[in-house]
XYZ file of C-alpha atoms in Angstrom:
304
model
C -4.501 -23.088 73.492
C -0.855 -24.401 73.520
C 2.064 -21.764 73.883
C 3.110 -21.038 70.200
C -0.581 -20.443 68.958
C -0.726 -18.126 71.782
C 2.093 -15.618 69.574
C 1.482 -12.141 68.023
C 3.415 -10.497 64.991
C 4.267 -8.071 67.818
C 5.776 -10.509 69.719
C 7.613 -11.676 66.934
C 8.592 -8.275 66.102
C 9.919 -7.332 69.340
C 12.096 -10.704 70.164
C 13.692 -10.348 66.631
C 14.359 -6.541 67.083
C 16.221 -7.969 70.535
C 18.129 -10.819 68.268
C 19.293 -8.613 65.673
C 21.270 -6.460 68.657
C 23.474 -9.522 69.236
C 24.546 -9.588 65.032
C 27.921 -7.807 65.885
C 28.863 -10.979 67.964
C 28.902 -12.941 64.479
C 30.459 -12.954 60.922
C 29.386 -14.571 57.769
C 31.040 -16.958 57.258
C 34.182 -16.754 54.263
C 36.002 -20.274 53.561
C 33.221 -21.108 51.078
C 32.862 -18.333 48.546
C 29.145 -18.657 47.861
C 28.169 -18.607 51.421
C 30.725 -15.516 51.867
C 28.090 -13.638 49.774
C 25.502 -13.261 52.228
C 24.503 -10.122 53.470
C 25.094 -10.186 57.299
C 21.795 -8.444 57.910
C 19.120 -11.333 56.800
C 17.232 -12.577 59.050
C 14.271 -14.763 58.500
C 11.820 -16.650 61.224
C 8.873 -18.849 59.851
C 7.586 -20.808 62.726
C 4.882 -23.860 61.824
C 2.221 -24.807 64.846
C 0.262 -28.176 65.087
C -2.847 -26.312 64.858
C -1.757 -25.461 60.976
C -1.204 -21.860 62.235
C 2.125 -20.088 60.967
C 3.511 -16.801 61.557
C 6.793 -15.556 60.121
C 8.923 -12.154 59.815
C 11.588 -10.845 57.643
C 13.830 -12.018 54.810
C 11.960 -15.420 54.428
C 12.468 -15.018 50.603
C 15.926 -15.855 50.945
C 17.348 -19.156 49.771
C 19.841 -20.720 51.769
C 21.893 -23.893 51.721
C 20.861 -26.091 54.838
C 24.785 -27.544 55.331
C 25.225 -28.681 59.028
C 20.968 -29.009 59.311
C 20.632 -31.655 56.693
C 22.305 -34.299 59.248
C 19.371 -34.167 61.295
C 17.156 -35.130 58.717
C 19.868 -37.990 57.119
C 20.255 -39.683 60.577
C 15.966 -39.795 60.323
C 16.012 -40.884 56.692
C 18.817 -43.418 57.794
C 16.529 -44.819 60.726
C 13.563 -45.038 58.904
C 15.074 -47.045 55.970
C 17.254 -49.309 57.948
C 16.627 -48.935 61.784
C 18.104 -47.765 65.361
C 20.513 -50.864 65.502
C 21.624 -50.238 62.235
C 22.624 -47.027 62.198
C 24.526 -46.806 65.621
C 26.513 -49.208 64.675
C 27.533 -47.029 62.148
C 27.738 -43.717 64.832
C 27.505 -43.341 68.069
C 25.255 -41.018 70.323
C 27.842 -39.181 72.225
C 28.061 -35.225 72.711
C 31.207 -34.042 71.471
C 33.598 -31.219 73.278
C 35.502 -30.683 70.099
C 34.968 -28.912 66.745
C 32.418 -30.637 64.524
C 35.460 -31.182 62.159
C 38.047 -32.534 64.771
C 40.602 -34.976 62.913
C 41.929 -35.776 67.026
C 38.577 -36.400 68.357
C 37.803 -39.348 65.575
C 41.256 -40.242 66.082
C 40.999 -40.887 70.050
C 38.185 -42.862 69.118
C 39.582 -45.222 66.725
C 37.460 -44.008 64.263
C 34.017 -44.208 65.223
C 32.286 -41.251 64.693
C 31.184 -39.551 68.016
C 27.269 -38.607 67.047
C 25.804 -37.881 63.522
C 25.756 -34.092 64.120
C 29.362 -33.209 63.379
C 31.204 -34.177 60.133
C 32.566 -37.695 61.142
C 29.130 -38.688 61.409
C 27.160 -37.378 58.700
C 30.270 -38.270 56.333
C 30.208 -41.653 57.692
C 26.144 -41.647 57.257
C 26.717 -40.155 53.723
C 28.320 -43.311 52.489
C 25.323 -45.436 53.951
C 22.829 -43.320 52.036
C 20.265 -45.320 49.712
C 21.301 -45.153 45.776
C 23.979 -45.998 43.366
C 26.071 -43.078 42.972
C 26.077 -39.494 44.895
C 23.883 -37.861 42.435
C 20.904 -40.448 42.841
C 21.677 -40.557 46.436
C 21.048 -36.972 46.503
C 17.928 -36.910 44.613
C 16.579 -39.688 46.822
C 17.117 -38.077 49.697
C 15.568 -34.548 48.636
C 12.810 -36.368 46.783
C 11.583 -38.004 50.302
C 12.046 -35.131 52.241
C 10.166 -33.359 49.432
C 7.405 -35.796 49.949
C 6.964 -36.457 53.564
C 7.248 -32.762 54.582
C 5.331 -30.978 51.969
C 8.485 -28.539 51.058
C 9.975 -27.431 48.371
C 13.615 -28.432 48.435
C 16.168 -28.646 45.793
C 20.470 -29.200 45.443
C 21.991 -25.433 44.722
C 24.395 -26.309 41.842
C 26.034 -22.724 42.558
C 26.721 -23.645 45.928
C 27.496 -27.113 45.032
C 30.749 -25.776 42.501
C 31.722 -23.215 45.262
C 31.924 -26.221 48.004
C 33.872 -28.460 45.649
C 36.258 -25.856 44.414
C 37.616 -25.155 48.232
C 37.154 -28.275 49.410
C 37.573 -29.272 52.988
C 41.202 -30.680 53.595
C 40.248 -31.500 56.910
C 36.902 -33.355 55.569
C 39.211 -34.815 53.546
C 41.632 -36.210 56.238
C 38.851 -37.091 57.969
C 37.280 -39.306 55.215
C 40.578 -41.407 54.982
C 40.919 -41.855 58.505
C 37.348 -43.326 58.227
C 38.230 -45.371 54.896
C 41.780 -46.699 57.038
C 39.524 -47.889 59.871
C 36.746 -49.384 57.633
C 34.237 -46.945 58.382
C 33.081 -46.233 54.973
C 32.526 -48.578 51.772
C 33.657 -45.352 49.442
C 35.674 -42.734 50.777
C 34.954 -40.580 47.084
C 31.294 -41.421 47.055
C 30.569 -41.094 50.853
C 32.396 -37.338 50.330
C 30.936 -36.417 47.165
C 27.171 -37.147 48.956
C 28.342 -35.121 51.848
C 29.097 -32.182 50.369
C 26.090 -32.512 47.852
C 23.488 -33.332 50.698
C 24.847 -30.285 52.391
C 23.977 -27.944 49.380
C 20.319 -28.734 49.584
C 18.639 -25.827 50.104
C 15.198 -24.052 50.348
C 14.011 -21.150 52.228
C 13.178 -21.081 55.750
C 9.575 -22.284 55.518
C 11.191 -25.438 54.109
C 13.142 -25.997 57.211
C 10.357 -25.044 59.500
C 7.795 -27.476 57.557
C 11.632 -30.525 57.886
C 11.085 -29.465 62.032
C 7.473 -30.118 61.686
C 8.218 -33.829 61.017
C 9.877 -34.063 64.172
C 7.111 -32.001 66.185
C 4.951 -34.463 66.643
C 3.164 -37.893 65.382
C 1.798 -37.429 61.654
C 2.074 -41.192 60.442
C 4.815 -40.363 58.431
C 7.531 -41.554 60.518
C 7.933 -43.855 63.736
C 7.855 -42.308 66.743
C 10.822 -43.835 68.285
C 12.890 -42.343 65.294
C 11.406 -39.223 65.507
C 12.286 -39.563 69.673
C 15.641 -40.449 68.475
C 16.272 -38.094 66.516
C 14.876 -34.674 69.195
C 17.178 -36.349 71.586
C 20.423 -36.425 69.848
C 19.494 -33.006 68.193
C 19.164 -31.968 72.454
C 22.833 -33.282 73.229
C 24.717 -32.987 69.615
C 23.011 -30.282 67.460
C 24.700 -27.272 68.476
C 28.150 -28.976 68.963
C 30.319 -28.210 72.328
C 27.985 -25.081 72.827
C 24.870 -27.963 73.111
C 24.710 -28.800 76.602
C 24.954 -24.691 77.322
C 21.676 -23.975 75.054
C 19.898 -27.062 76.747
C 20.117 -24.909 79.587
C 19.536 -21.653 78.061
C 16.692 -22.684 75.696
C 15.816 -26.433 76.414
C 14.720 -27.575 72.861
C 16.314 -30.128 70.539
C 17.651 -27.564 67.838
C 20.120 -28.194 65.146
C 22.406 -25.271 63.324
C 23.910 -25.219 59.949
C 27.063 -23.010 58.921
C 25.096 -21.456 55.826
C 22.801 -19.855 58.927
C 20.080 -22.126 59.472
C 18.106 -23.248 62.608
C 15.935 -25.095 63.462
C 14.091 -25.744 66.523
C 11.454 -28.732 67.878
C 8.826 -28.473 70.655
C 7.713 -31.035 70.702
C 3.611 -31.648 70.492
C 3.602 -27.915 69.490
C 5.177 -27.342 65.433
C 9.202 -25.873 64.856
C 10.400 -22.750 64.621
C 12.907 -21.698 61.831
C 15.819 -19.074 61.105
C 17.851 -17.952 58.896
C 20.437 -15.641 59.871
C 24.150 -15.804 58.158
C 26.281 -14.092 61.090
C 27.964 -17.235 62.852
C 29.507 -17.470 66.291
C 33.167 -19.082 66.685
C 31.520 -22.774 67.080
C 29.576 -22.263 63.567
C 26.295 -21.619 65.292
C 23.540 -18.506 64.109
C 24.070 -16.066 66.528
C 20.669 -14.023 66.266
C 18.809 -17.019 65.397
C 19.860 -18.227 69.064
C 19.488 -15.414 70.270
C 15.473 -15.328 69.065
C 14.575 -19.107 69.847
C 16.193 -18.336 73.553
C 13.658 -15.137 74.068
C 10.606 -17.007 72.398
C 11.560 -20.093 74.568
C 12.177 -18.194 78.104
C 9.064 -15.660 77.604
C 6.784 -18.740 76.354
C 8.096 -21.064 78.872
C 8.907 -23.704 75.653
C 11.960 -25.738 77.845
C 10.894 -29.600 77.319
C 12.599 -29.959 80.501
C 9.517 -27.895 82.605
């Protein structure tokens, strides 16, 4: 029987009770009005196994934009539709010691977006995205995720309006920079996609049946993407905190700033949270907290 079928609703119970003492480390986050609305105590596990068995625990009827996760699953659309060569010459592969939205870091590097997981990268992706306008873009993109996963994703038009109304001036600096070093084809399309993909949202089933694509082989998807993909979520997905929960946990994981997680082990299924109390990187501090205690007590580490 392989580790994660081996869980109990106890166990669950128990490692979540643990997470939820490590909420007054985070706040919800307040520069996006909508996402300022959530109440700090959610918190929501649904974790999917190979086998087809699922067990999940607490709020998991809450709705919740993916943001920061949906990069993940762009840099896999990206490789599927145009391939590995392709897209890194588009973005590179390199963990990042700065904020996901630092101006200086892009500008050290003439440009080039560091790795797809902070905003350089998925803005720069964003522009690349199959589809005529941002709006078909965006419907694309859900549509095949839709599909291939089995979920039940859609764009939050509420959200949408409360991203566009306070607007990221840094996004915004950093989608000229890209435009001035011919980086993107449309600075107004590639940031209008961004900040739509980054509104799709679904509960946290639907982000624990997105992880599932990267679990393991399902003929869906290559299997060098989907090897791709785990590794640069393993190095990039939590930002400069990344190579410190490698350690701690040892899974390719990828966080969001509207309080999803999601985590891969691979062969096994994904694990999913939803928890709206961020640290000061713009990670989920209890879902962390609960994929490091399921991790270290099931010995999950891909690393041995």
């Amino acid at each position: 029987m392989k580790r994660l079928d081996k869980l109990s609703t106890e166990n669950l119970s128990a490692w979540v009770q643990q997470a939820q003492t490590q909420a007054e480390r985070g706040r919800v986050i307040d520069r996006i009005p909508q996402l300022a609305k959530a109440d700090p105590a959610w918190f929501a596990v649904h974790i999917c196994c190979e086998s087809g068995k699922t067990f999940n625990f607490g709020d998991t009827a809450c709705v919740f934009p993916l943001m920061s996760v949906i990069k993940t699953f762009s840099l896999l659309y990206l490789l599927e539709n145009f391939g590995a060569e392709t897209v890194f010459g588009w973005v590179g592969v390199e963990p990042s010691d700065a904020p996901f939205n630092s101006l200086e870091q892009l500008i050290s590097d003439r440009g080039y977006p560091r790795n797809p997981m902070i905003n350089s990268g998925a803005i720069t992706l964003s522009d690349k995205l199959p589809g005529k306008d941002a709006n078909q873009r965006t419907l694309l993109f859900c549509q095949w995720l839709n599909q291939l996963a089995d979920c039940q994703l859609s764009l939050d038009e509420v959200m949408l309006a409360s991203v566009r109304l306070t607007r990221s001036t840094t996004n915004v600096a950093i989608a000229n920079y890209l435009a001035e070093t011919n980086h993107l084809k449309n600075l107004e399309t590639a940031l209008d996609t961004y900040e739509q993909i980054c509104c799709i949202s679904g509960r946290v089933e639907d982000l624990a049946l997105l992880g599932k694509l990267l679990a393991f082989d399902n003929g869906c998807i290559l299997p060098q993407n989907r090897r791709i993909v785990n590794a640069v979520m393993s190095t990039c997905g939590l930002y400069e905190a990344s190579a410190q929960f490698a350690v701690r946990v040892g899974l390719p994981m990828k966080s969001g700033i509207g309080g999803g997680l999601v985590a891969i082990v691979p062969a096994e299924g994904a694990i999913a949270c939803y928890s709206p109390m961020l640290d000061n990187i713009g990670n989920p501090v209890m879902g962390l907290a609960f994929v490091e205690a399921l991790s270290q007590k099931l010995g999950l580490s891909i690393f041995g």
